[in-house]
Coordinates of C-alpha atoms and ligand atoms in Angstrom, one line a residue:
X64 CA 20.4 -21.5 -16.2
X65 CA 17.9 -18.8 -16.6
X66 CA 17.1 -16.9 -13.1
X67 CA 13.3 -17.5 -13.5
X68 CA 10.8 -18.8 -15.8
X69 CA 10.6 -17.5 -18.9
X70 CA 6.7 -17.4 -19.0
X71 CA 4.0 -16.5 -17.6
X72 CA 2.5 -20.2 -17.7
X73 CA 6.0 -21.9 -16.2
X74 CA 5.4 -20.0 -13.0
X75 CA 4.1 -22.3 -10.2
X76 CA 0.7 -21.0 -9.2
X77 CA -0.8 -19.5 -6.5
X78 CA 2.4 -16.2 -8.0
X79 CA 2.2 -12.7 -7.5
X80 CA 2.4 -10.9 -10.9
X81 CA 3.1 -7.2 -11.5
X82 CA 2.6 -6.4 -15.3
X83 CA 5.8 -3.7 -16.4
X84 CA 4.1 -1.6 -18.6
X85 CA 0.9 -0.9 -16.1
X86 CA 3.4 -0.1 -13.6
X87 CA 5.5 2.1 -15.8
X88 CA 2.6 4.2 -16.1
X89 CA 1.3 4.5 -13.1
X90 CA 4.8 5.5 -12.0
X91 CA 4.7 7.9 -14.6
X92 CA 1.3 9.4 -13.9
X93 CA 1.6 9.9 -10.4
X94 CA 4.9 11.2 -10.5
X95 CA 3.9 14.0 -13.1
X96 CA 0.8 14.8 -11.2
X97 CA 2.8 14.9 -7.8
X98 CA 6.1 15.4 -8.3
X99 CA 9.3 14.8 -6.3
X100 CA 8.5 15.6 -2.6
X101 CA 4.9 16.2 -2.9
X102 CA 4.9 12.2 -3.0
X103 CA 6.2 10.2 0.1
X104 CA 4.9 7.3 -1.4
X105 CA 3.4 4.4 1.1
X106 CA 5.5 1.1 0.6
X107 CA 3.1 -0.7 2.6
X108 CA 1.1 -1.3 -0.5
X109 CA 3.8 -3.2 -2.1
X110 CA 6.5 -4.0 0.9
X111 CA 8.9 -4.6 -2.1
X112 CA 12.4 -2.7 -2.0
X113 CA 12.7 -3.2 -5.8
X114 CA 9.8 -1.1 -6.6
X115 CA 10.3 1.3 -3.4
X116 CA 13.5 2.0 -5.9
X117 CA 11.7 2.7 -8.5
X118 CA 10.0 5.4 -7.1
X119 CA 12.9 6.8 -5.6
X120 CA 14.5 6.5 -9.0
X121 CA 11.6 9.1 -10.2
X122 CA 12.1 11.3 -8.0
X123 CA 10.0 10.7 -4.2
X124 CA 13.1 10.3 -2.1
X125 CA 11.0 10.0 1.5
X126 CA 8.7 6.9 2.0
X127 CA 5.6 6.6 4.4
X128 CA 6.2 3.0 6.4
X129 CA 3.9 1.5 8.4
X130 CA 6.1 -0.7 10.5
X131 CA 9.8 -0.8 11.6
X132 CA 10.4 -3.7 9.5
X133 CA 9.6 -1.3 6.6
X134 CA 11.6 1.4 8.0
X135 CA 15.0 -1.1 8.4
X136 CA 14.3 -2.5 5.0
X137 CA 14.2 0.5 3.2
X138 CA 17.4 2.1 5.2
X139 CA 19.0 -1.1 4.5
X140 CA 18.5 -0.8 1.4
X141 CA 19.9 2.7 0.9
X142 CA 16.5 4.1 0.7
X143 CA 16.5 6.4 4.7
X144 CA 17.5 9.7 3.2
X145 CA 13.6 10.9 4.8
X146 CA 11.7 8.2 6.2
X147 CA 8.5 8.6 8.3
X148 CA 6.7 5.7 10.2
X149 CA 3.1 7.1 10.3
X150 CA 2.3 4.9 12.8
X151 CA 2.6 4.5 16.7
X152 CA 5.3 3.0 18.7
X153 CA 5.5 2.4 22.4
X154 CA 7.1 -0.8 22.6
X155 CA 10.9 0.8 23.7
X156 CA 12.6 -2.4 21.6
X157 CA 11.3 -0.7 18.4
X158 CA 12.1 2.8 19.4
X159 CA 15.4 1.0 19.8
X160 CA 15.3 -0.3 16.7
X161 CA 14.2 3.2 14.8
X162 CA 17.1 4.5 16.9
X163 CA 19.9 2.2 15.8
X164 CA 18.9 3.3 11.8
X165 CA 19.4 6.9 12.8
X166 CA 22.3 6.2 14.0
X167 CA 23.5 4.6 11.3
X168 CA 22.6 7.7 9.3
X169 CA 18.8 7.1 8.1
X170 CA 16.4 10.0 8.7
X171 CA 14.0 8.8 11.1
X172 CA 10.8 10.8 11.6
X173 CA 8.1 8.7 14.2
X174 CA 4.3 9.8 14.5
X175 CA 3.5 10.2 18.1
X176 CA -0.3 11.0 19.3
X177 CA 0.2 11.0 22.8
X178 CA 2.3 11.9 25.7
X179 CA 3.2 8.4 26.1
X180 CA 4.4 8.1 22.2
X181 CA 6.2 11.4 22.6
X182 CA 8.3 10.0 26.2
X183 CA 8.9 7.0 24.3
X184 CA 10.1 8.3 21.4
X185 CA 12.2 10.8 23.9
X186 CA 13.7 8.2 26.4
X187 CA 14.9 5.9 23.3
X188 CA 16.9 8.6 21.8
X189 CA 14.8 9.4 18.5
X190 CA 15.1 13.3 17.4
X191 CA 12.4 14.0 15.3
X192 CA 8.5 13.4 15.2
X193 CA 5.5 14.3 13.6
X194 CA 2.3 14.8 15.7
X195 CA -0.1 12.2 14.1
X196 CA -3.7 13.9 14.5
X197 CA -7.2 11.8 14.1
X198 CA -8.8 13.6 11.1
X199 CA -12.4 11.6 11.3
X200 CA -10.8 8.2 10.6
X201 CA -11.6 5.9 13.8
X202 CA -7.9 4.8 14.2
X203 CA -4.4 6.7 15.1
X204 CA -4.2 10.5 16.2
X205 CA -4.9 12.8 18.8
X206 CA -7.7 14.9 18.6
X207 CA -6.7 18.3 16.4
X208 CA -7.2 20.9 19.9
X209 CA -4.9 18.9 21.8
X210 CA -1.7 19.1 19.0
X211 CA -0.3 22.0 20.1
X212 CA 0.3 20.9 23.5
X213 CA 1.4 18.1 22.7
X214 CA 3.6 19.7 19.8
X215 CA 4.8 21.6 22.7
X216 CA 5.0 18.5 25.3
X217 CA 7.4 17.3 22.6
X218 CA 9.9 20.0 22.2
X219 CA 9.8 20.5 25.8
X220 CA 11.2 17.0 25.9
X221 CA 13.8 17.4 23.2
X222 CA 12.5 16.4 20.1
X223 CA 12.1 17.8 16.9
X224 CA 8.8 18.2 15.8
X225 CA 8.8 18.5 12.0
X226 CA 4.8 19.2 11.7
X227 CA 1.9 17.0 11.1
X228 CA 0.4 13.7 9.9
X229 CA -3.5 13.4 9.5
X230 CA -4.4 10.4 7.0
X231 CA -8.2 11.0 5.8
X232 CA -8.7 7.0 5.1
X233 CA -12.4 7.3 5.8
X234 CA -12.6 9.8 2.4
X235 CA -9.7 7.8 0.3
X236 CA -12.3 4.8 -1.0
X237 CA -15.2 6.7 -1.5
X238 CA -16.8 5.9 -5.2
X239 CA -18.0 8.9 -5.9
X240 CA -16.2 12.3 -6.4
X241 CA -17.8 15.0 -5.2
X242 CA -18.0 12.7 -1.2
X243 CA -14.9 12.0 -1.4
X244 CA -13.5 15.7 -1.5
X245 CA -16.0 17.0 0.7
X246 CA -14.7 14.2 3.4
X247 CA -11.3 15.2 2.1
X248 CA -11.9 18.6 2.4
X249 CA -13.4 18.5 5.9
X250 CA -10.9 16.3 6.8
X251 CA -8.3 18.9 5.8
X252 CA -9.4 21.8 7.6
X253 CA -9.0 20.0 10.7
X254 CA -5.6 18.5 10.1
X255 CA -4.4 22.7 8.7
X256 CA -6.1 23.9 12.2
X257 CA -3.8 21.5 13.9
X258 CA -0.9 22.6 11.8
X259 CA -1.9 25.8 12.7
X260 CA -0.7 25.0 16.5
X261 CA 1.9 22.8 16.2
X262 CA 4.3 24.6 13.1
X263 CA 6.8 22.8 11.5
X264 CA 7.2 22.6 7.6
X265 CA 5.4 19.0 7.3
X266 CA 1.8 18.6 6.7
X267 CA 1.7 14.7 5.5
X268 CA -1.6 12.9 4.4
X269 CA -3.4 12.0 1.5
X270 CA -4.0 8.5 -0.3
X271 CA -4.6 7.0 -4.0
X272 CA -8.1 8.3 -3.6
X273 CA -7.7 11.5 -3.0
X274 CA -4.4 12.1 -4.4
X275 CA -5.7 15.4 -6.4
X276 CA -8.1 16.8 -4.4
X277 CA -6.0 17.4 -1.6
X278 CA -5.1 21.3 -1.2
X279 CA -3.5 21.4 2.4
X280 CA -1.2 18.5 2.8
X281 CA 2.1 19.6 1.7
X282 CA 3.2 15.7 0.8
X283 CA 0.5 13.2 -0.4
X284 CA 1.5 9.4 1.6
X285 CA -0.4 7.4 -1.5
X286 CA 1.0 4.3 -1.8
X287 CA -1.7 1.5 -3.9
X288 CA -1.8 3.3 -7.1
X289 CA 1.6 1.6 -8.0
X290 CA -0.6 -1.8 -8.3
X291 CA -4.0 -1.0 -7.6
X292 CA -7.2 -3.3 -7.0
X293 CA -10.3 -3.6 -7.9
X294 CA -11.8 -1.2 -5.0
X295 CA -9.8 1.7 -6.6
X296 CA -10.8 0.7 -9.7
X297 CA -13.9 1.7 -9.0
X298 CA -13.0 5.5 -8.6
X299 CA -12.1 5.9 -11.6
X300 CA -8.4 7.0 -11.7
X301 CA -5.4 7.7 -13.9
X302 CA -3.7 4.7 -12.9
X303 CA -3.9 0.9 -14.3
X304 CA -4.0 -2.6 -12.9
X305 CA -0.6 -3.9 -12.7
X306 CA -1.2 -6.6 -10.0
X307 CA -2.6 -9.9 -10.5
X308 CA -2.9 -13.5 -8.7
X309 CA -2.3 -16.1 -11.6
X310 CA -4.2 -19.5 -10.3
X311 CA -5.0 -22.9 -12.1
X312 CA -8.1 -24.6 -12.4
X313 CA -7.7 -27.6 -10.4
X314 CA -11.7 -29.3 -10.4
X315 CA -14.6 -29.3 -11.7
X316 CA -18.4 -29.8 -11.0
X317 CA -21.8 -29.4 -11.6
X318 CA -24.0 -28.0 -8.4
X319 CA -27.6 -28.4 -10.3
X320 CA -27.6 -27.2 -13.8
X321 CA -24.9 -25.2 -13.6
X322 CA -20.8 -26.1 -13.6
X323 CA -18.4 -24.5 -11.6
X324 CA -14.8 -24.5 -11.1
X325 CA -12.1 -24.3 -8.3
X326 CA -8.9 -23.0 -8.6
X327 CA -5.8 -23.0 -6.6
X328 CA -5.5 -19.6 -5.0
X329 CA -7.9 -18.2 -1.9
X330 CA -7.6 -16.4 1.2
X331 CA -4.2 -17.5 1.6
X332 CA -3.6 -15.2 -1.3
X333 CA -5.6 -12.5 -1.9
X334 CA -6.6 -9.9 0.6
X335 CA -10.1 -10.5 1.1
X336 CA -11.6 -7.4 3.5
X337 CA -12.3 -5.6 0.1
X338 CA -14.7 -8.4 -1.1
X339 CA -14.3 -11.3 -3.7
X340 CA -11.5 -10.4 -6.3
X341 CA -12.5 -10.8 -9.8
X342 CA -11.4 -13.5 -12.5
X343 CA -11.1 -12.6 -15.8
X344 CA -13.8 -14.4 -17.8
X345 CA -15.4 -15.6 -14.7
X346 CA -18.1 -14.6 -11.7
X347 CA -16.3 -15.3 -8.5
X348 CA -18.6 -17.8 -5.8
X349 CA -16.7 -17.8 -2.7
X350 CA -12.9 -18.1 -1.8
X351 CA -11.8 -20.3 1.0
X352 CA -8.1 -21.0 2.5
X353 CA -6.6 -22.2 -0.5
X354 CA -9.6 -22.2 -3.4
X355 CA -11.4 -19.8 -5.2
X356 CA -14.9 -21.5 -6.5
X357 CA -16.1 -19.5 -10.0
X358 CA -18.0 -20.3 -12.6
X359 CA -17.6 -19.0 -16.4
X360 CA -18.8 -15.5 -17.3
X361 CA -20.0 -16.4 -20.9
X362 CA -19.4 -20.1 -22.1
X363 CA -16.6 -22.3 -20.6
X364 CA -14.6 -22.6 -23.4
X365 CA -11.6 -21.1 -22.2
X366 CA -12.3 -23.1 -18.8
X367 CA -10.6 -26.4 -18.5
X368 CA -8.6 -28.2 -15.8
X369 CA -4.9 -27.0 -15.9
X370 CA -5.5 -23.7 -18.0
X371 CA -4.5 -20.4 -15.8
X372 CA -6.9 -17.9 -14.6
X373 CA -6.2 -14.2 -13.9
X374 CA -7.5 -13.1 -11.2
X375 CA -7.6 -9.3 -9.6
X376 CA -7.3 -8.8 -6.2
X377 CA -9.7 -6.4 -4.4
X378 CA -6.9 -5.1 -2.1
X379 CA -3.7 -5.0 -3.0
X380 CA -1.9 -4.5 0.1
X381 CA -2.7 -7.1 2.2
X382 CA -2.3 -9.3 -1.0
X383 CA 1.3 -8.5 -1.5
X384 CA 1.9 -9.5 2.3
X385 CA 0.5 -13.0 1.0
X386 CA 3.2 -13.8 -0.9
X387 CA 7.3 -14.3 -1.0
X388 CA 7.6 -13.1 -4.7
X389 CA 6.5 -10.7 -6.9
X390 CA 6.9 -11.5 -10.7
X391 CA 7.0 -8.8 -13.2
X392 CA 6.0 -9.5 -16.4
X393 CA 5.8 -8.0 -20.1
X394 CA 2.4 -9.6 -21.8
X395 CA 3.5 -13.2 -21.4
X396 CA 6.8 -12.8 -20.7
X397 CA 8.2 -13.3 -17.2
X398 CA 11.4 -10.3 -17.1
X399 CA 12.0 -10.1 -13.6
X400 CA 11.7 -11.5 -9.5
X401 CA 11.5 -8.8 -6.8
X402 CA 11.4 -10.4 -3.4
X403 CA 8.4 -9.1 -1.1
X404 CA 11.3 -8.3 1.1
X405 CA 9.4 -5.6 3.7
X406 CA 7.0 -7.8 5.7
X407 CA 6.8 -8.5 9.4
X408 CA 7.0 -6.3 11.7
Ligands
PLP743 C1 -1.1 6.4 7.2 C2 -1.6 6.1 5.8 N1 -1.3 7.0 4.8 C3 -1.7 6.8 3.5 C4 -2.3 5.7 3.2 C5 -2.7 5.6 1.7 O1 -2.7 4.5 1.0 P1 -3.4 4.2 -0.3 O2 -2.5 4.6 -1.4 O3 -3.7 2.8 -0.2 O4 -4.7 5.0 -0.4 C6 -2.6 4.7 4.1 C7 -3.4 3.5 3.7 O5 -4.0 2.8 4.5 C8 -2.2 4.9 5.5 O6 -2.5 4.0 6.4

């Protein structure tokens, strides 16, 4: 009994696809334009173990997490040689939880922006950290003048700090070049001034968009070109689509003039804060919880009720965290499940 369908149009829709060869590539590219250690690649854009493997098989043995779920998962999975959560944790059952995979022989390095990170971090037994700085992106980090002391606030209480974290995601998404690595660039200076203060050997940051046009960070934490979406797309990199949302079309109608069709997959499957994804062949109306609503680019010939649409998403990780399952597939040909085994929290 085979393990899986054999093709594409035996899966049961909404399904998560991954296409081999795009993914091959972008593997590839990214590993020869960063290689080894100069990638701690982001496995929040996929949450998959399988292809957190296949990265470590070419070569980026740290990951970036963004949740302790990730972290367990990956060290679990024989994956914790280096693993950094680049992310905040106060809540002392996850420090716990960090805790117990060092213990158990993972490399745990946590972010901390604040005193109250750093004590937490302290009191639940965790050894090293990275002081996360706020590089001009309205989220985590401390301000880049008050590292140092809290660089120093952490060794004072025990901890090894290994350096810095500063993630530039107001710079990663912007279309055009020349923005993007000013922001980048500006970003930079602040997150090398905090470096400056704090030491260590670390200086983490970076994304898909601004994978090679960073000059300060020492590892780049990219994560969605493995898959990509349609708002990277749009910057024109080196790397391919390899994820896709196959759907059916499931009704018909005419509003007016002009037909339209539903299919089977919406918000409940594609990560919508990007925008509408796009359908092959098709202009994309609206999605709602479990339709999208599109009507044919050209003629409707290859519309019809039952026939499969391909759909990209416009964010792929949010999309992944949709679904159960990703299947890979070569053209038609359905080769392999890897279970979206990294979600919760
Ligand atoms: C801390 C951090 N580093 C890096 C990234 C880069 O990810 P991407 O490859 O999607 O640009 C993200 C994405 O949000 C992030 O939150």
């Amino acid at each position: 009994v085979p393990k899986f369908p054999a093709s594409l149009r035996d899966l049961a829709t909404p399904a998560l696809v991954v296409e081999s060869s795009a993914l091959e590539n972008n593997l590839r590219r990214m590993s020869e334009a960063l290689p080894g250690e100069r990638l701690r690649p982001h496995v929040k854009a996929h949450k998959c173990t399988a292809l957190a493997r296949m990265q470590s098989e070419q070569g980026h043995r740290g990951f970036t997490c963004a949740t302790v779920r990730e972290m367990e998962g990956l060290a679990a999975a024989g994956l914790g040689e280096d693993l950094l959560l680049a992310n905040e944790v106060l809540d002392p059952r996850k420090v716990e939880r960090l805790a117990a995979l060092a213990a158990a022989g993972a490399r745990i390095t946590l972010a901390v922006d604040s005193r109250e990170t750093v004590a937490a971090a302290a009191r639940g037994g965790l050894r090293e950290v990275v002081i996360d700085v706020n590089v001009g992106l309205p989220r985590c980090g401390c301000a880049p003048a008050d590292a140092g002391a809290l660089a120093t606030y952490a060794r004072d209480a025990g901890l090894e700090v290994r350096g810095v974290m500063g993630y530039e995601g107001h710079a990663v998404g912007v279309a055009e070049r020349e923005q993007r690595e000013a922001l980048c660039a500006t970003a930079m200076r602040l997150l090398a001034e905090a470096h400056d203060q704090v030491g260590g050997s670390l200086v983490s940051a970076g994304g898909t968009g601004t994978f090679d046009c960073n000059s300060v960070a020492t590892e780049i934490q990219a994560g969605s070109y493995l898959l990509m979406d349609t708002a990277y797309q749009s910057l024109e990199l080196p790397f391919e689509q390899a994820l896709f949302v196959m759907g059916s079309l499931l009704s018909t109608s005419l509003a007016g003039e002009r037909r339209f069709w539903v299919g089977d997959a919406g918000l409940k499957a594609l990560g919508m804060d990007h925008g509408n994804p796009r359908v092959d062949g098709g202009e994309v109306w609206f999605c709602s919880d479990e339709h999208i609503t599109l009507s044919a680019a050209g003629d409707d010939s290859d519309f019809a009720l039952g026939a499969r649409i391909r759909i990209t998403p416009a964010h792929c990780d949010p999309t992944v965290a949709y679904h159960d399952a990703l299947w890979v597939v070569d053209g038609e040909k359905v080769v392999d499940r890897f279970e979206v085994d990294l979600r919760g929290w």
